PDB file of C-alpha atoms in Angstrom:
ATOM      1  CA  MET A   1     -15.139   4.184 -15.538  1.00  0.00           C
ATOM      2  CA  SER A   2     -13.993   0.911 -17.194  1.00  0.00           C
ATOM      3  CA  ILE A   3     -12.598  -2.007 -15.147  1.00  0.00           C
ATOM      4  CA  SER A   4      -9.196  -1.622 -16.866  1.00  0.00           C
ATOM      5  CA  VAL A   5      -8.893   2.027 -15.839  1.00  0.00           C
ATOM      6  CA  MET A   6      -9.962   1.179 -12.333  1.00  0.00           C
ATOM      7  CA  PHE A   7      -7.320  -1.581 -12.095  1.00  0.00           C
ATOM      8  CA  LYS A   8      -4.673   0.786 -13.431  1.00  0.00           C
ATOM      9  CA  MET A   9      -5.522   3.346 -10.725  1.00  0.00           C
ATOM     10  CA  LEU A  10      -5.639   0.737  -7.974  1.00  0.00           C
ATOM     11  CA  GLY A  11      -2.347  -0.717  -9.260  1.00  0.00           C
ATOM     12  CA  GLU A  12      -0.701   2.668  -8.832  1.00  0.00           C
ATOM     13  CA  GLY A  13      -2.050   2.842  -5.279  1.00  0.00           C
ATOM     14  CA  ALA A  14      -0.742  -0.656  -4.635  1.00  0.00           C
ATOM     15  CA  VAL A  15       2.762   0.412  -5.671  1.00  0.00           C
ATOM     16  CA  VAL A  16       2.662   3.249  -3.123  1.00  0.00           C
ATOM     17  CA  SER A  17       1.458   0.787  -0.416  1.00  0.00           C
ATOM     18  CA  LEU A  18       4.314  -1.546  -1.288  1.00  0.00           C
ATOM     19  CA  LEU A  19       6.849   1.289  -1.117  1.00  0.00           C
ATOM     20  CA  ILE A  20       5.613   2.270   2.388  1.00  0.00           C
ATOM     21  CA  PHE A  21       5.753  -1.376   3.459  1.00  0.00           C
ATOM     22  CA  ALA A  22       9.234  -1.891   2.138  1.00  0.00           C
ATOM     23  CA  ALA A  23      10.694   1.351   3.429  1.00  0.00           C
ATOM     24  CA  THR A  24       9.256   0.724   6.895  1.00  0.00           C
ATOM     25  CA  LEU A  25      10.739  -2.822   7.151  1.00  0.00           C
ATOM     26  CA  VAL A  26      14.183  -1.855   5.738  1.00  0.00           C
ATOM     27  CA  PHE A  27      14.692   0.869   8.305  1.00  0.00           C
ATOM     28  CA  SER A  28      12.574  -0.097  11.344  1.00  0.00           C
ATOM     29  CA  LEU A  29      13.987  -3.596  11.764  1.00  0.00           C
ATOM     30  CA  PRO A  30      17.593  -2.517  12.333  1.00  0.00           C
ATOM     31  CA  LEU A  31      16.477   0.630  14.224  1.00  0.00           C
ATOM     32  CA  GLY A  32      14.377  -1.508  16.497  1.00  0.00           C
ATOM     33  CA  LEU A  33      17.398  -3.671  17.311  1.00  0.00           C
ATOM     34  CA  PHE A  34      19.486  -0.647  18.320  1.00  0.00           C
ATOM     35  CA  ILE A  35      16.653   0.679  20.408  1.00  0.00           C
ATOM     36  CA  SER A  36      16.413  -2.677  22.199  1.00  0.00           C
ATOM     37  CA  PHE A  37      20.083  -2.398  23.085  1.00  0.00           C
ATOM     38  CA  GLY A  38      19.315   0.887  24.886  1.00  0.00           C
ATOM     39  CA  ARG A  39      16.274  -0.776  26.531  1.00  0.00           C
ATOM     40  CA  ILE A  40      18.458  -3.444  28.156  1.00  0.00           C
ATOM     41  CA  SER A  41      21.482  -1.176  28.685  1.00  0.00           C
ATOM     42  CA  LYS A  42      23.052  -0.854  32.136  1.00  0.00           C
ATOM     43  CA  ASN A  43      23.009   2.941  31.683  1.00  0.00           C
ATOM     44  CA  PRO A  44      19.892   4.202  33.507  1.00  0.00           C
ATOM     45  CA  LEU A  45      19.549   7.350  31.415  1.00  0.00           C
ATOM     46  CA  LEU A  46      19.719   5.399  28.183  1.00  0.00           C
ATOM     47  CA  ARG A  47      17.188   2.881  29.497  1.00  0.00           C
ATOM     48  CA  PHE A  48      14.806   5.659  30.524  1.00  0.00           C
ATOM     49  CA  VAL A  49      15.097   7.445  27.129  1.00  0.00           C
ATOM     50  CA  THR A  50      14.447   4.279  25.132  1.00  0.00           C
ATOM     51  CA  LYS A  51      11.703   3.139  27.428  1.00  0.00           C
ATOM     52  CA  PHE A  52       9.977   6.570  27.180  1.00  0.00           C
ATOM     53  CA  TYR A  53      10.338   6.498  23.384  1.00  0.00           C
ATOM     54  CA  ILE A  54       8.684   3.092  23.153  1.00  0.00           C
ATOM     55  CA  SER A  55       5.950   4.102  25.597  1.00  0.00           C
ATOM     56  CA  VAL A  56       5.047   7.214  23.535  1.00  0.00           C
ATOM     57  CA  LEU A  57       5.208   5.524  20.142  1.00  0.00           C
ATOM     58  CA  ARG A  58       3.199   2.509  21.259  1.00  0.00           C
ATOM     59  CA  GLY A  59       0.785   4.477  23.445  1.00  0.00           C
ATOM     60  CA  THR A  60      -0.357   7.026  20.798  1.00  0.00           C
ATOM     61  CA  PRO A  61      -2.198   6.395  17.490  1.00  0.00           C
ATOM     62  CA  LEU A  62      -0.080   6.052  14.363  1.00  0.00           C
ATOM     63  CA  MET A  63      -2.464   8.390  12.572  1.00  0.00           C
ATOM     64  CA  LEU A  64      -1.698  11.171  15.162  1.00  0.00           C
ATOM     65  CA  GLN A  65       2.046  10.544  14.854  1.00  0.00           C
ATOM     66  CA  LEU A  66       1.853  10.925  11.070  1.00  0.00           C
ATOM     67  CA  MET A  67       0.048  14.289  11.512  1.00  0.00           C
ATOM     68  CA  VAL A  68       2.572  15.588  13.969  1.00  0.00           C
ATOM     69  CA  ILE A  69       5.512  14.623  11.804  1.00  0.00           C
ATOM     70  CA  TYR A  70       4.037  16.246   8.682  1.00  0.00           C
ATOM     71  CA  PHE A  71       2.287  19.340  10.169  1.00  0.00           C
ATOM     72  CA  GLY A  72       4.617  19.854  13.175  1.00  0.00           C
ATOM     73  CA  PRO A  73       7.468  21.598  11.335  1.00  0.00           C
ATOM     74  CA  TYR A  74       5.019  24.171  10.019  1.00  0.00           C
ATOM     75  CA  TYR A  75       3.081  24.838  13.240  1.00  0.00           C
ATOM     76  CA  MET A  76       6.138  24.823  15.476  1.00  0.00           C
ATOM     77  CA  PHE A  77       8.825  26.398  13.250  1.00  0.00           C
ATOM     78  CA  GLY A  78       6.896  27.961  10.333  1.00  0.00           C
ATOM     79  CA  ILE A  79       8.539  25.616   7.834  1.00  0.00           C
ATOM     80  CA  PRO A  80       6.251  25.261   4.730  1.00  0.00           C
ATOM     81  CA  ASN A  81       4.973  21.801   3.926  1.00  0.00           C
ATOM     82  CA  SER A  82       6.220  20.702   0.520  1.00  0.00           C
ATOM     83  CA  THR A  83       4.538  18.094  -1.633  1.00  0.00           C
ATOM     84  CA  SER A  84       7.798  16.022  -1.775  1.00  0.00           C
ATOM     85  CA  TYR A  85       7.906  15.849   1.974  1.00  0.00           C
ATOM     86  CA  LYS A  86       4.616  13.989   2.223  1.00  0.00           C
ATOM     87  CA  PHE A  87       5.971  10.542   1.376  1.00  0.00           C
ATOM     88  CA  TYR A  88       9.051  11.124   3.600  1.00  0.00           C
ATOM     89  CA  ALA A  89       6.744  12.128   6.462  1.00  0.00           C
ATOM     90  CA  VAL A  90       4.750   8.937   6.028  1.00  0.00           C
ATOM     91  CA  ALA A  91       7.839   6.771   5.886  1.00  0.00           C
ATOM     92  CA  ILE A  92       9.450   8.475   8.935  1.00  0.00           C
ATOM     93  CA  GLY A  93       6.184   8.025  10.900  1.00  0.00           C
ATOM     94  CA  PHE A  94       5.882   4.331  10.063  1.00  0.00           C
ATOM     95  CA  ILE A  95       9.544   3.639  10.668  1.00  0.00           C
ATOM     96  CA  LEU A  96       9.598   5.319  14.082  1.00  0.00           C
ATOM     97  CA  ASN A  97       6.380   3.647  15.124  1.00  0.00           C
ATOM     98  CA  TYR A  98       7.231   0.112  14.107  1.00  0.00           C
ATOM     99  CA  ALA A  99      10.810   0.393  15.450  1.00  0.00           C
ATOM    100  CA  ALA A 100       9.237   0.759  18.870  1.00  0.00           C
ATOM    101  CA  TYR A 101       7.288  -2.446  18.464  1.00  0.00           C
ATOM    102  CA  PHE A 102      10.253  -4.322  17.015  1.00  0.00           C
ATOM    103  CA  ALA A 103      12.443  -3.110  19.849  1.00  0.00           C
ATOM    104  CA  GLU A 104      10.289  -4.784  22.390  1.00  0.00           C
ATOM    105  CA  ILE A 105      10.144  -7.975  20.353  1.00  0.00           C
ATOM    106  CA  TYR A 106      13.971  -8.027  20.057  1.00  0.00           C
ATOM    107  CA  ARG A 107      14.229  -7.302  23.836  1.00  0.00           C
ATOM    108  CA  GLY A 108      11.996 -10.226  24.686  1.00  0.00           C
ATOM    109  CA  GLY A 109      13.994 -12.498  22.503  1.00  0.00           C
ATOM    110  CA  ILE A 110      17.361 -11.405  23.832  1.00  0.00           C
ATOM    111  CA  GLU A 111      16.264 -11.702  27.472  1.00  0.00           C
ATOM    112  CA  SER A 112      14.815 -15.138  26.882  1.00  0.00           C
ATOM    113  CA  MET A 113      18.225 -16.587  26.087  1.00  0.00           C
ATOM    114  CA  PRO A 114      19.763 -18.721  28.877  1.00  0.00           C
ATOM    115  CA  GLN A 115      22.624 -17.087  30.744  1.00  0.00           C
ATOM    116  CA  GLY A 116      24.621 -20.238  30.328  1.00  0.00           C
ATOM    117  CA  GLN A 117      25.169 -19.586  26.653  1.00  0.00           C
ATOM    118  CA  TYR A 118      26.913 -16.302  27.440  1.00  0.00           C
ATOM    119  CA  GLU A 119      29.075 -18.051  30.031  1.00  0.00           C
ATOM    120  CA  ALA A 120      29.935 -20.890  27.671  1.00  0.00           C
ATOM    121  CA  ALA A 121      30.935 -18.459  24.954  1.00  0.00           C
ATOM    122  CA  LYS A 122      33.140 -16.585  27.323  1.00  0.00           C
ATOM    123  CA  ILE A 123      34.936 -19.800  28.286  1.00  0.00           C
ATOM    124  CA  LEU A 124      35.495 -20.470  24.611  1.00  0.00           C
ATOM    125  CA  GLY A 125      37.151 -17.027  24.218  1.00  0.00           C
ATOM    126  CA  TYR A 126      34.387 -15.187  22.476  1.00  0.00           C
ATOM    127  CA  SER A 127      34.135 -11.458  23.044  1.00  0.00           C
ATOM    128  CA  LYS A 128      30.743  -9.968  23.997  1.00  0.00           C
ATOM    129  CA  GLY A 129      30.243  -8.770  20.401  1.00  0.00           C
ATOM    130  CA  GLN A 130      31.186 -12.089  18.889  1.00  0.00           C
ATOM    131  CA  THR A 131      28.955 -13.928  21.295  1.00  0.00           C
ATOM    132  CA  PHE A 132      25.955 -11.762  20.400  1.00  0.00           C
ATOM    133  CA  VAL A 133      26.437 -11.812  16.631  1.00  0.00           C
ATOM    134  CA  ARG A 134      27.477 -15.440  16.183  1.00  0.00           C
ATOM    135  CA  ILE A 135      25.536 -17.203  18.911  1.00  0.00           C
ATOM    136  CA  ILE A 136      22.733 -15.151  20.452  1.00  0.00           C
ATOM    137  CA  LEU A 137      21.330 -13.122  17.558  1.00  0.00           C
ATOM    138  CA  PRO A 138      20.698 -16.121  15.210  1.00  0.00           C
ATOM    139  CA  GLN A 139      18.739 -17.843  17.930  1.00  0.00           C
ATOM    140  CA  VAL A 140      16.904 -14.662  18.844  1.00  0.00           C
ATOM    141  CA  ILE A 141      15.796 -14.220  15.220  1.00  0.00           C
ATOM    142  CA  LYS A 142      14.458 -17.744  15.159  1.00  0.00           C
ATOM    143  CA  ARG A 143      12.441 -17.162  18.357  1.00  0.00           C
ATOM    144  CA  ILE A 144      10.970 -13.849  17.273  1.00  0.00           C
ATOM    145  CA  ILE A 145       9.964 -14.702  13.698  1.00  0.00           C
ATOM    146  CA  PRO A 146       6.267 -15.430  14.602  1.00  0.00           C
ATOM    147  CA  SER A 147       6.069 -12.018  16.402  1.00  0.00           C
ATOM    148  CA  ILE A 148       7.775 -10.222  13.526  1.00  0.00           C
ATOM    149  CA  THR A 149       5.353 -11.929  11.089  1.00  0.00           C
ATOM    150  CA  ASN A 150       2.397 -10.621  13.115  1.00  0.00           C
ATOM    151  CA  GLU A 151       3.784  -7.081  12.980  1.00  0.00           C
ATOM    152  CA  MET A 152       4.425  -7.309   9.208  1.00  0.00           C
ATOM    153  CA  ILE A 153       0.855  -8.429   8.599  1.00  0.00           C
ATOM    154  CA  THR A 154      -0.382  -5.503  10.693  1.00  0.00           C
ATOM    155  CA  LEU A 155       1.907  -3.181   8.716  1.00  0.00           C
ATOM    156  CA  VAL A 156       0.325  -4.279   5.475  1.00  0.00           C
ATOM    157  CA  LYS A 157      -3.027  -3.128   6.705  1.00  0.00           C
ATOM    158  CA  ASP A 158      -1.640   0.002   8.393  1.00  0.00           C
ATOM    159  CA  THR A 159      -0.360   1.382   5.113  1.00  0.00           C
ATOM    160  CA  SER A 160      -3.920   2.491   4.615  1.00  0.00           C
ATOM    161  CA  LEU A 161      -3.351   5.081   7.360  1.00  0.00           C
ATOM    162  CA  ALA A 162      -1.148   7.075   4.926  1.00  0.00           C
ATOM    163  CA  PHE A 163      -4.377   8.790   3.775  1.00  0.00           C
ATOM    164  CA  THR A 164      -3.964  10.929   6.954  1.00  0.00           C
ATOM    165  CA  ILE A 165      -1.568  13.036   4.940  1.00  0.00           C
ATOM    166  CA  GLY A 166      -3.454  14.233   1.889  1.00  0.00           C
ATOM    167  CA  GLY A 167      -1.773  13.545  -1.425  1.00  0.00           C
ATOM    168  CA  ILE A 168      -0.454  10.070  -0.573  1.00  0.00           C
ATOM    169  CA  ARG A 169      -2.533   7.905  -2.906  1.00  0.00           C
ATOM    170  CA  GLU A 170      -1.965   4.429  -1.598  1.00  0.00           C
ATOM    171  CA  MET A 171      -4.311   1.571  -2.277  1.00  0.00           C
ATOM    172  CA  PHE A 172      -7.057   2.447   0.240  1.00  0.00           C
ATOM    173  CA  THR A 173      -7.149   6.168  -0.666  1.00  0.00           C
ATOM    174  CA  VAL A 174      -7.481   5.358  -4.334  1.00  0.00           C
ATOM    175  CA  ALA A 175     -10.219   2.776  -3.675  1.00  0.00           C
ATOM    176  CA  LYS A 176     -12.086   5.221  -1.512  1.00  0.00           C
ATOM    177  CA  ALA A 177     -11.828   7.983  -4.144  1.00  0.00           C
ATOM    178  CA  ILE A 178     -13.045   5.696  -6.947  1.00  0.00           C
ATOM    179  CA  ALA A 179     -15.923   4.311  -4.874  1.00  0.00           C
ATOM    180  CA  ALA A 180     -17.090   7.789  -3.978  1.00  0.00           C
ATOM    181  CA  SER A 181     -16.976   9.074  -7.611  1.00  0.00           C
ATOM    182  CA  GLN A 182     -18.539   5.937  -9.119  1.00  0.00           C
ATOM    183  CA  THR A 183     -20.840   5.050  -6.218  1.00  0.00           C
ATOM    184  CA  ASN A 184     -19.527   1.578  -6.606  1.00  0.00           C
ATOM    185  CA  MET A 185     -18.325  -0.922  -3.949  1.00  0.00           C
ATOM    186  CA  LEU A 186     -16.019  -2.819  -6.369  1.00  0.00           C
ATOM    187  CA  PRO A 187     -12.961  -0.705  -5.578  1.00  0.00           C
ATOM    188  CA  PHE A 188     -13.224  -1.669  -1.881  1.00  0.00           C
ATOM    189  CA  LEU A 189     -13.595  -5.342  -2.826  1.00  0.00           C
ATOM    190  CA  PHE A 190     -10.461  -5.195  -5.045  1.00  0.00           C
ATOM    191  CA  ALA A 191      -8.606  -3.371  -2.271  1.00  0.00           C
ATOM    192  CA  GLY A 192      -9.579  -5.962   0.244  1.00  0.00           C
ATOM    193  CA  ILE A 193      -8.424  -8.727  -2.075  1.00  0.00           C
ATOM    194  CA  PHE A 194      -5.113  -6.903  -2.534  1.00  0.00           C
ATOM    195  CA  TYR A 195      -4.440  -6.620   1.195  1.00  0.00           C
ATOM    196  CA  TYR A 196      -5.497 -10.282   1.772  1.00  0.00           C
ATOM    197  CA  ILE A 197      -3.224 -11.682  -1.021  1.00  0.00           C
ATOM    198  CA  PHE A 198      -0.363  -9.400   0.175  1.00  0.00           C
ATOM    199  CA  ASN A 199      -0.701 -10.835   3.663  1.00  0.00           C
ATOM    200  CA  LEU A 200      -0.890 -14.358   2.371  1.00  0.00           C
ATOM    201  CA  ILE A 201       2.442 -13.791   0.568  1.00  0.00           C
ATOM    202  CA  VAL A 202       4.066 -12.241   3.667  1.00  0.00           C
ATOM    203  CA  ALA A 203       2.846 -15.168   5.870  1.00  0.00           C
ATOM    204  CA  PHE A 204       4.084 -17.710   3.346  1.00  0.00           C
ATOM    205  CA  LEU A 205       7.511 -16.198   2.963  1.00  0.00           C
ATOM    206  CA  MET A 206       7.975 -15.767   6.705  1.00  0.00           C
ATOM    207  CA  GLU A 207       6.847 -19.412   7.220  1.00  0.00           C
ATOM    208  CA  ARG A 208       9.596 -20.468   4.789  1.00  0.00           C
ATOM    209  CA  VAL A 209      12.177 -18.386   6.676  1.00  0.00           C
ATOM    210  CA  GLU A 210      11.080 -19.977   9.980  1.00  0.00           C
ATOM    211  CA  LYS A 211      11.424 -23.483   8.489  1.00  0.00           C
ATOM    212  CA  ARG A 212      14.891 -22.608   7.156  1.00  0.00           C
ATOM    213  CA  LEU A 213      15.914 -21.702  10.738  1.00  0.00           C
ATOM    214  CA  ASN A 214      14.587 -24.884  12.291  1.00  0.00           C
ATOM    215  CA  TYR A 215      18.158 -26.195  12.669  1.00  0.00           C
ATOM    216  CA  TYR A 216      18.363 -24.172  15.856  1.00  0.00           C
ATOM    217  CA  ARG A 217      15.959 -26.574  17.555  1.00  0.00           C
TER     218      ARG A 217
END
């Protein structure tokens, strides 16, 4: 196999990895925020449900969760597994898993805010919603950027777990297949370089975002 063909195949795998990464972030970040609201809610039932959800999703392997989401409908309800469902199953698994981690990051940021800011906003006539959106949330985002960045870097590497569901040819799966057929370590080297550069870009962009938010200091 020529280097150009190898790069083409790895490039197609890289696109799938990028799609998994993007879909996970787009949906898990807002979902995690809503779950964090339940986690700090005054409603004991809602608090229990969200705490249990977070406990299960953080306490079990992502690989196992992907298998349950993909194979579960068939084994539990007899629903046939379709090829088109594979990517959706991966996306759902990643979104639900990372939303649990992001929820705890949000919760930590929200609970770290001084109570005096809420009281001052109330005196100024802000509603609870206005206080959170205009005053609390921007500061929370600034505080949690380093933790969010760490999770994003982990997500880049975790996209390789999509191989759990056969047929999802992301970067690692393609590299493994090429290496096995060609008895060559180069595909793994190229895959490692891809993940490293991807993470460098993520870290650089998030550092820029953090610097842009420095006016909250």
